[in-house]
Amino acid sequence: MHPRRELLAQRALGVTQSAVRDVFDIAMDPNLVSLAGGNPWLADLPLEELSRIAADLVAQHGTESLQYGPGQGLEEMRQAAAAVMAADGIPDADPELVVITPGSQAAIDTACRTFANPGDVVVVEDPTFVGALTTFNTWELDPVATPTDEQGLVPSELDATLTALAAEGRRVAFLYTIPSFANPSGALLPEERREEVAAVCKRHGVLIVEDNPYGQIAFDGDPLTPIAAKHRDNVVYLGTMSKIFSPGVRIGWALVPSALKREFYLGAESAFIHASTYSQMLSTAFVTQLDWQGHVRAVTGLYKERAEALASAVREHWDPAVDVITPRGGFFLWATLPQGVNTLELMHRGIEAGAVFVPGAAFTPVDGIHSTLRLAYPFVESEKLVEGARRLAPVVNEAVAANRSR
Amino acid sequence: MHPRRELLAQRALGVTQSAVRDVFDIAMDPNLVSLAGGNPWLADLPLEELSRIAADLVAQHGTESLQYGPGQGLEEMRQAAAAVMAADGIPDADPELVVITPGSQAAIDTACRTFANPGDVVVVEDPTFVGALTTFNTWELDPVATPTDEQGLVPSELDATLTALAAEGRRVAFLYTIPSFANPSGALLPEERREEVAAVCKRHGVLIVEDNPYGQIAFDGDPLTPIAAKHRDNVVYLGTMSKIFSPGVRIGWALVPSALKREFYLGAESAFIHASTYSQMLSTAFVTQLDWQGHVRAVTGLYKERAEALASAVREHWDPAVDVITPRGGFFLWATLPQGVNTLELMHRGIEAGAVFVPGAAFTPVDGIHSTLRLAYPFVESEKLVEGARRLAPVVNEAVAANRSR
């Protein structure tokens, strides 16, 4: 029983720290191989050039970069966001419809604030982004998983889910989806399914919140066109500087349907006034003054190498009963152990063996035993990734063997 | 009727842009004298030294300053926050109980998230900070004004307010108060009242959210000791870099009672993961490497001059029926016109006359005609402040005269 229970809001009672965050704290130990956090690789950023820009932003523009700015975000930053979205596959995003947020987690939070009443359903992929689940929990929403396959959302299943929810009289605040290289599954939703998902949601009158941090981290070929590109009026599209530039600047944004912009922007302003002016100006400079797409190409190449090294090592050292999807982009390798193996229990044994992963239980709104786990590769050099897979092998393999003989 | 009404949350329906923000947009016009925004004066910051630090943070520490950081905030930043709080009058703040937020608006929002259920009461001063009212509106809270005088909260009235609310069976989430140089009134709550307020709240089992952005901007004498100093277990204390350093970095914090820290921190994390790492490191450097208290002393001296110039000009040019409180610190001069004058109507006439103020209606949860207005002086040089007061004089004086002859 909480000692100050009477002071807490209903939504704060029994709130639990996410497994990812628990693991983040543990993962600071330099003796461990951390396959936990979705940190990008920053050492290959043009730090010298960025440093000169950072200095200039204070010396020449300090009274602007250190001052309050407009609630919707600086116009230059909104234009830079539009340039990033053009590379995502949305060629004509209107900066007037962009709201800059302190990271895209804050944009997810603002979407809940603007579109969801307590008790509403949010339809999600299972598995889905742990940070989104945390926010939904805060807003007292009910995340309902719609069945997915290795390519992500299944339009007919989504239709059935929405039909069933309508029959139950539930209000669906929105569909939350990561169509490109999803966190944590890595799934890439095919073009034709994107159109079908849009059509299903339109038919049901359900808004889509499309989260696309990883779209440009595509290992072969160009990014697939976001749903928002052709369905601007029914999609709130979330972008971020976190994976292509820097998560530390905390700059994300939402491209909002015109009719909903005012409410979204005012909701955002009520939460944080505006995102850091300095961070906005540094991010703008990254997009307008540096070869940012060259950087994205370079790190994407690096991530592809690392993903392949990790996938090979897992296939080599882990029991073949473990199903591994080789990533086609993004930040994560998703592994499915035989049903019955509880990966939450394996996490601590993995740490004892010297490597950290995130158990699948973190990524699902469904209670019960989960046999999945997520491995992140962008921040770890290939040899260490291989070492991590080797350290985890006895833990995984023993659990698989024990499960087999039960 | 909103064209996409069915997509919006209840709380987002009918949300209105704050008068302050309307005015901020207008106030960008360089032909106007803006007495609207609470912008600090930044031109006297040690920009050259800060520029070198900013460059170094990228060139030498870029893989850290541009990366994700801990959800509670960097340890160095939490120590820097403790150093600022020591200067506020809280000598022994524990960095372990500090949660860093992207500006203190986000800390107010987190307090609502953590402590307030929809429909709860938040007890406020009248007038109070417009940004807090906006957040309370988002969380569907009911801000109830407790009577104040020119020194701020009146403990006996607060007791009566809380007693009446208890009798009505209302849950009070917290008292929101700005005891030192309040926004917008400038009121400074005397030491003895601080103790009484703490005692009244303790007796009623009501948490205090003490917001202290201006405490160190004291024109004569030292800051008064915050309520939190002696009542740590019943006060969530909010601090910020915005007024003493830079609002553009968006760094604020909460010092939280030990028993409530976990929920507060997890609520914050669900909203924005963490505040900008780079902003935290720049703010830390300001506090640890530069003569930050010298800067605060210098701008406080400047603000005092400006406040006096503005107050003198208002007294000289405005009808003597206007009651003006000469600020003893902080950012704002508060003027009360004769009852019946509607300052919201005067705002647009003021803009036509070439100067912008914020009408009192922005700062109160109480509907009706408000005869007060707020003038901000830190960001405007003295001659322009005088010019602004002169431009507004005919608008104010005509309204006072018309009101008299009604």
Short mmCIF file of N, CA, C and O in Angstrom, two decimals, chain B residues 59-123:
data_model
loop_
_atom_site.label_atom_id
_atom_site.label_comp_id
_atom_site.label_asym_id
_atom_site.label_seq_id
_atom_site.Cartn_x
_atom_site.Cartn_y
_atom_site.Cartn_z
N ALA B 59 31.65 19.12 -29.89
CA ALA B 59 32.92 18.59 -30.42
C ALA B 59 33.51 17.52 -29.50
O ALA B 59 33.98 16.48 -29.96
N GLN B 60 33.50 17.78 -28.19
CA GLN B 60 34.14 16.86 -27.24
C GLN B 60 33.17 15.85 -26.63
O GLN B 60 33.59 14.79 -26.18
N HIS B 61 31.91 16.22 -26.53
CA HIS B 61 30.95 15.38 -25.80
C HIS B 61 29.71 15.08 -26.63
O HIS B 61 28.65 14.77 -26.08
N GLY B 62 29.82 15.20 -27.96
CA GLY B 62 28.65 15.06 -28.82
C GLY B 62 27.95 13.72 -28.71
O GLY B 62 26.72 13.65 -28.75
N THR B 63 28.73 12.64 -28.54
CA THR B 63 28.06 11.34 -28.47
C THR B 63 27.28 11.18 -27.15
O THR B 63 26.44 10.30 -27.04
N GLU B 64 27.56 12.07 -26.21
CA GLU B 64 26.77 12.05 -24.97
C GLU B 64 25.67 13.12 -25.01
O GLU B 64 24.51 12.86 -24.72
N SER B 65 26.04 14.36 -25.41
CA SER B 65 25.08 15.47 -25.34
C SER B 65 23.96 15.33 -26.36
O SER B 65 22.89 15.91 -26.18
N LEU B 66 24.21 14.58 -27.44
CA LEU B 66 23.18 14.41 -28.47
C LEU B 66 22.45 13.08 -28.33
O LEU B 66 21.59 12.75 -29.14
N GLN B 67 22.78 12.32 -27.29
CA GLN B 67 22.21 10.98 -27.09
C GLN B 67 21.07 11.02 -26.07
O GLN B 67 20.89 12.00 -25.35
N TYR B 68 20.28 9.92 -26.03
CA TYR B 68 19.32 9.75 -24.94
C TYR B 68 20.02 9.84 -23.59
O TYR B 68 21.21 9.50 -23.47
N GLY B 69 19.30 10.27 -22.60
CA GLY B 69 19.81 10.32 -21.23
C GLY B 69 18.82 9.67 -20.29
O GLY B 69 17.77 9.17 -20.71
N PRO B 70 19.12 9.70 -18.99
CA PRO B 70 18.21 9.08 -18.02
C PRO B 70 16.89 9.85 -17.89
O PRO B 70 16.86 11.07 -18.02
N GLY B 71 15.81 9.12 -17.65
CA GLY B 71 14.47 9.71 -17.59
C GLY B 71 14.31 10.76 -16.51
O GLY B 71 13.55 11.73 -16.67
N GLN B 72 15.02 10.59 -15.42
CA GLN B 72 14.88 11.55 -14.32
C GLN B 72 15.68 12.83 -14.58
O GLN B 72 15.49 13.83 -13.89
N GLY B 73 16.56 12.78 -15.57
CA GLY B 73 17.47 13.89 -15.82
C GLY B 73 18.89 13.50 -15.47
O GLY B 73 19.11 12.61 -14.63
N LEU B 74 19.87 14.16 -16.08
CA LEU B 74 21.27 13.87 -15.79
C LEU B 74 21.59 14.20 -14.33
O LEU B 74 21.10 15.21 -13.80
N GLU B 75 22.44 13.41 -13.73
CA GLU B 75 22.79 13.65 -12.33
C GLU B 75 23.40 15.04 -12.15
O GLU B 75 23.07 15.76 -11.20
N GLU B 76 24.28 15.44 -13.08
CA GLU B 76 24.92 16.75 -12.99
C GLU B 76 23.87 17.87 -13.05
O GLU B 76 23.99 18.88 -12.36
N MET B 77 22.86 17.69 -13.89
CA MET B 77 21.80 18.69 -14.00
C MET B 77 20.98 18.74 -12.72
O MET B 77 20.60 19.83 -12.25
N ARG B 78 20.73 17.58 -12.13
CA ARG B 78 19.96 17.57 -10.89
C ARG B 78 20.75 18.22 -9.75
O ARG B 78 20.18 18.90 -8.89
N GLN B 79 22.08 18.05 -9.80
CA GLN B 79 22.92 18.76 -8.81
C GLN B 79 22.91 20.27 -9.08
O GLN B 79 22.86 21.07 -8.14
N ALA B 80 22.93 20.65 -10.35
CA ALA B 80 22.88 22.07 -10.68
C ALA B 80 21.54 22.67 -10.24
O ALA B 80 21.49 23.79 -9.71
N ALA B 81 20.47 21.92 -10.42
CA ALA B 81 19.16 22.37 -9.95
C ALA B 81 19.19 22.56 -8.44
O ALA B 81 18.63 23.54 -7.91
N ALA B 82 19.86 21.65 -7.72
CA ALA B 82 19.97 21.78 -6.26
C ALA B 82 20.73 23.05 -5.90
O ALA B 82 20.39 23.75 -4.93
N ALA B 83 21.77 23.39 -6.69
CA ALA B 83 22.53 24.62 -6.44
C ALA B 83 21.64 25.85 -6.65
O ALA B 83 21.70 26.81 -5.87
N VAL B 84 20.82 25.83 -7.68
CA VAL B 84 19.90 26.96 -7.92
C VAL B 84 18.88 27.04 -6.78
O VAL B 84 18.58 28.13 -6.28
N MET B 85 18.39 25.90 -6.33
CA MET B 85 17.43 25.90 -5.23
C MET B 85 18.07 26.39 -3.93
O MET B 85 17.40 27.03 -3.11
N ALA B 86 19.36 26.10 -3.74
CA ALA B 86 20.05 26.63 -2.56
C ALA B 86 19.99 28.15 -2.58
O ALA B 86 19.73 28.80 -1.56
N ALA B 87 20.20 28.75 -3.76
CA ALA B 87 20.10 30.21 -3.89
C ALA B 87 18.67 30.69 -3.73
O ALA B 87 18.41 31.82 -3.30
N ASP B 88 17.70 29.84 -4.07
CA ASP B 88 16.28 30.17 -3.85
C ASP B 88 15.94 30.20 -2.36
O ASP B 88 14.92 30.77 -1.97
N GLY B 89 16.75 29.50 -1.55
CA GLY B 89 16.47 29.42 -0.13
C GLY B 89 16.16 28.02 0.38
O GLY B 89 15.62 27.84 1.46
N ILE B 90 16.48 27.01 -0.45
CA ILE B 90 16.34 25.61 -0.01
C ILE B 90 17.75 25.02 -0.01
O ILE B 90 18.25 24.58 -1.04
N PRO B 91 18.42 25.05 1.15
CA PRO B 91 19.85 24.74 1.15
C PRO B 91 20.20 23.29 0.92
O PRO B 91 21.31 22.98 0.53
N ASP B 92 19.28 22.38 1.14
CA ASP B 92 19.68 20.97 1.19
C ASP B 92 18.81 20.09 0.29
O ASP B 92 18.48 18.96 0.65
N ALA B 93 18.45 20.61 -0.88
CA ALA B 93 17.64 19.80 -1.80
C ALA B 93 18.43 18.59 -2.26
O ALA B 93 19.58 18.71 -2.67
N ASP B 94 17.79 17.43 -2.20
CA ASP B 94 18.46 16.18 -2.59
C ASP B 94 18.29 15.95 -4.09
O ASP B 94 17.16 15.79 -4.57
N PRO B 95 19.40 15.92 -4.85
CA PRO B 95 19.30 15.70 -6.30
C PRO B 95 18.55 14.42 -6.67
O PRO B 95 17.99 14.31 -7.75
N GLU B 96 18.53 13.46 -5.74
CA GLU B 96 17.79 12.22 -5.98
C GLU B 96 16.29 12.44 -6.07
O GLU B 96 15.55 11.60 -6.58
N LEU B 97 15.83 13.56 -5.51
CA LEU B 97 14.38 13.84 -5.51
C LEU B 97 14.02 14.90 -6.55
O LEU B 97 12.91 15.44 -6.53
N VAL B 98 14.96 15.19 -7.43
CA VAL B 98 14.71 16.17 -8.50
C VAL B 98 14.38 15.43 -9.80
O VAL B 98 15.05 14.47 -10.16
N VAL B 99 13.33 15.86 -10.48
CA VAL B 99 12.99 15.35 -11.81
C VAL B 99 13.09 16.52 -12.78
O VAL B 99 12.41 17.54 -12.61
N ILE B 100 13.96 16.37 -13.78
CA ILE B 100 14.16 17.44 -14.77
C ILE B 100 13.06 17.34 -15.83
O ILE B 100 12.76 16.25 -16.31
N THR B 101 12.51 18.49 -16.21
CA THR B 101 11.42 18.52 -17.20
C THR B 101 11.74 19.52 -18.30
O THR B 101 12.55 20.43 -18.09
N PRO B 102 11.13 19.38 -19.48
CA PRO B 102 11.39 20.35 -20.55
C PRO B 102 10.64 21.66 -20.32
O PRO B 102 9.66 21.96 -20.99
N GLY B 103 11.13 22.43 -19.35
CA GLY B 103 10.46 23.65 -18.91
C GLY B 103 9.53 23.35 -17.75
O GLY B 103 9.11 22.21 -17.54
N SER B 104 9.21 24.38 -16.94
CA SER B 104 8.39 24.08 -15.76
C SER B 104 6.92 23.97 -16.10
O SER B 104 6.15 23.41 -15.33
N GLN B 105 6.50 24.44 -17.28
CA GLN B 105 5.12 24.14 -17.71
C GLN B 105 4.92 22.62 -17.73
O GLN B 105 3.88 22.12 -17.29
N ALA B 106 5.90 21.89 -18.23
CA ALA B 106 5.81 20.43 -18.27
C ALA B 106 5.77 19.84 -16.87
O ALA B 106 5.19 18.77 -16.66
N ALA B 107 6.38 20.54 -15.90
CA ALA B 107 6.31 20.06 -14.52
C ALA B 107 4.91 20.28 -13.94
O ALA B 107 4.40 19.44 -13.20
N ILE B 108 4.30 21.42 -14.28
CA ILE B 108 2.90 21.64 -13.85
C ILE B 108 2.02 20.56 -14.46
O ILE B 108 1.16 19.97 -13.80
N ASP B 109 2.25 20.30 -15.75
CA ASP B 109 1.47 19.28 -16.44
C ASP B 109 1.67 17.91 -15.77
O ASP B 109 0.71 17.15 -15.59
N THR B 110 2.89 17.62 -15.39
CA THR B 110 3.18 16.34 -14.73
C THR B 110 2.51 16.27 -13.36
O THR B 110 2.05 15.20 -12.94
N ALA B 111 2.45 17.41 -12.68
CA ALA B 111 1.76 17.42 -11.38
C ALA B 111 0.28 17.08 -11.56
O ALA B 111 -0.28 16.28 -10.80
N CYS B 112 -0.34 17.64 -12.59
CA CYS B 112 -1.75 17.30 -12.86
C CYS B 112 -1.88 15.81 -13.16
O CYS B 112 -2.76 15.12 -12.65
N ARG B 113 -1.01 15.32 -14.02
CA ARG B 113 -1.00 13.92 -14.43
C ARG B 113 -0.88 12.99 -13.24
O ARG B 113 -1.50 11.93 -13.19
N THR B 114 -0.06 13.40 -12.28
CA THR B 114 0.27 12.51 -11.17
C THR B 114 -0.72 12.61 -10.00
O THR B 114 -0.96 11.63 -9.31
N PHE B 115 -1.27 13.80 -9.80
CA PHE B 115 -2.03 14.01 -8.57
C PHE B 115 -3.53 14.29 -8.77
O PHE B 115 -4.26 14.29 -7.79
N ALA B 116 -3.95 14.54 -10.01
CA ALA B 116 -5.32 15.04 -10.19
C ALA B 116 -6.18 14.12 -11.05
O ALA B 116 -5.77 13.68 -12.12
N ASN B 117 -7.38 13.84 -10.56
CA ASN B 117 -8.39 13.14 -11.35
C ASN B 117 -9.30 14.16 -12.04
O ASN B 117 -9.49 15.26 -11.52
N PRO B 118 -9.88 13.78 -13.19
CA PRO B 118 -10.83 14.70 -13.83
C PRO B 118 -11.92 15.12 -12.84
O PRO B 118 -12.43 14.29 -12.08
N GLY B 119 -12.23 16.41 -12.84
CA GLY B 119 -13.25 16.92 -11.92
C GLY B 119 -12.71 17.40 -10.60
O GLY B 119 -13.41 18.08 -9.84
N ASP B 120 -11.45 17.07 -10.29
CA ASP B 120 -10.85 17.54 -9.04
C ASP B 120 -10.73 19.07 -9.04
O ASP B 120 -10.64 19.70 -10.09
N VAL B 121 -10.66 19.61 -7.86
CA VAL B 121 -10.38 21.03 -7.68
C VAL B 121 -8.87 21.25 -7.59
O VAL B 121 -8.15 20.45 -7.01
N VAL B 122 -8.39 22.33 -8.22
CA VAL B 122 -7.08 22.88 -7.89
C VAL B 122 -7.33 24.26 -7.31
O VAL B 122 -8.00 25.09 -7.95
N VAL B 123 -6.85 24.50 -6.12
CA VAL B 123 -7.04 25.82 -5.51
C VAL B 123 -5.95 26.75 -6.02
O VAL B 123 -4.76 26.37 -6.03
#
